[in-house]
Amino acid sequence: MRNLTSILGSRQCRSFIMIFWILLLVFGGISLISLLTMDCRPSFDDTLCRVSIEVVYSRLKTYFKTLFKLNYQLTF
């Protein structure tokens, strides 16, 4: 539990959380705008949004793997 607290309090993790909230607000805003303007939405918008989400997910997964791998190496 102490290691988790040190991870969550680290500067890298705080910057990641800030970036995560910014991305959530941006993608959430795009989703809300696309729902409000559903009639005039282009057909490629869904594919573009899905690809963007997949890219963000893969980058987050890689970031977390690196973060926990680094923490494991520093702990032992």
Short mmCIF file of C-alpha atoms in Angstrom, two decimals:
data_model
loop_
_atom_site.label_atom_id
_atom_site.label_comp_id
_atom_site.label_asym_id
_atom_site.label_seq_id
_atom_site.Cartn_x
_atom_site.Cartn_y
_atom_site.Cartn_z
CA MET A 1 0.00 0.00 0.00
CA ARG A 2 2.88 2.32 0.72
CA ASN A 3 4.32 1.78 -2.76
CA LEU A 4 0.95 2.63 -4.31
CA THR A 5 0.84 5.85 -2.29
CA SER A 6 4.34 6.78 -3.43
CA ILE A 7 3.40 6.03 -7.06
CA LEU A 8 0.25 8.15 -6.87
CA GLY A 9 2.15 10.98 -5.21
CA SER A 10 4.98 11.01 -7.74
CA ARG A 11 5.41 13.88 -10.16
CA GLN A 12 5.04 11.60 -13.20
CA CYS A 13 1.75 10.24 -11.95
CA ARG A 14 0.38 13.70 -11.15
CA SER A 15 1.24 14.92 -14.63
CA PHE A 16 -0.35 11.79 -16.09
CA ILE A 17 -3.54 12.39 -14.10
CA MET A 18 -3.66 15.98 -15.34
CA ILE A 19 -3.19 14.82 -18.96
CA PHE A 20 -5.84 12.12 -18.44
CA TRP A 21 -8.41 14.69 -17.25
CA ILE A 22 -7.60 17.02 -20.14
CA LEU A 23 -8.05 14.16 -22.63
CA LEU A 24 -11.26 13.11 -20.92
CA LEU A 25 -12.63 16.63 -21.16
CA VAL A 26 -11.58 16.95 -24.81
CA PHE A 27 -12.99 13.58 -25.89
CA GLY A 28 -16.06 14.06 -23.71
CA GLY A 29 -16.62 17.46 -25.29
CA ILE A 30 -16.23 15.99 -28.78
CA SER A 31 -18.76 13.27 -27.93
CA LEU A 32 -21.22 15.79 -26.52
CA ILE A 33 -20.87 18.09 -29.53
CA SER A 34 -21.30 15.17 -31.93
CA LEU A 35 -24.45 14.08 -30.09
CA LEU A 36 -25.88 17.59 -30.23
CA THR A 37 -25.12 17.98 -33.95
CA MET A 38 -26.01 14.45 -35.03
CA ASP A 39 -27.81 15.57 -38.20
CA CYS A 40 -24.82 17.31 -39.79
CA ARG A 41 -22.14 14.92 -38.56
CA PRO A 42 -19.84 13.48 -41.27
CA SER A 43 -19.77 9.71 -41.70
CA PHE A 44 -16.04 9.34 -40.91
CA ASP A 45 -16.39 10.95 -37.47
CA ASP A 46 -17.15 7.66 -35.67
CA THR A 47 -14.15 5.92 -37.19
CA LEU A 48 -11.86 8.86 -36.44
CA CYS A 49 -13.05 9.01 -32.84
CA ARG A 50 -12.69 5.23 -32.39
CA VAL A 51 -9.15 5.27 -33.79
CA SER A 52 -8.25 8.21 -31.53
CA ILE A 53 -9.58 6.38 -28.48
CA GLU A 54 -7.64 3.23 -29.43
CA VAL A 55 -4.43 5.25 -29.81
CA VAL A 56 -4.93 6.96 -26.45
CA TYR A 57 -5.71 3.59 -24.80
CA SER A 58 -2.57 1.96 -26.20
CA ARG A 59 -0.42 4.91 -25.09
CA LEU A 60 -1.93 4.83 -21.60
CA LYS A 61 -1.35 1.09 -21.38
CA THR A 62 2.28 1.53 -22.40
CA TYR A 63 2.71 4.40 -19.95
CA PHE A 64 1.31 2.37 -17.05
CA LYS A 65 3.47 -0.64 -17.94
CA THR A 66 6.56 1.57 -17.92
CA LEU A 67 5.54 3.31 -14.70
CA PHE A 68 4.92 0.10 -12.78
CA LYS A 69 8.01 -1.57 -14.24
CA LEU A 70 10.12 1.39 -13.08
CA ASN A 71 8.53 1.30 -9.63
CA TYR A 72 9.16 -2.45 -9.37
CA GLN A 73 12.83 -1.96 -10.31
CA LEU A 74 13.23 0.83 -7.76
CA THR A 75 11.55 -1.22 -5.02
CA PHE A 76 13.67 -4.35 -5.41
#
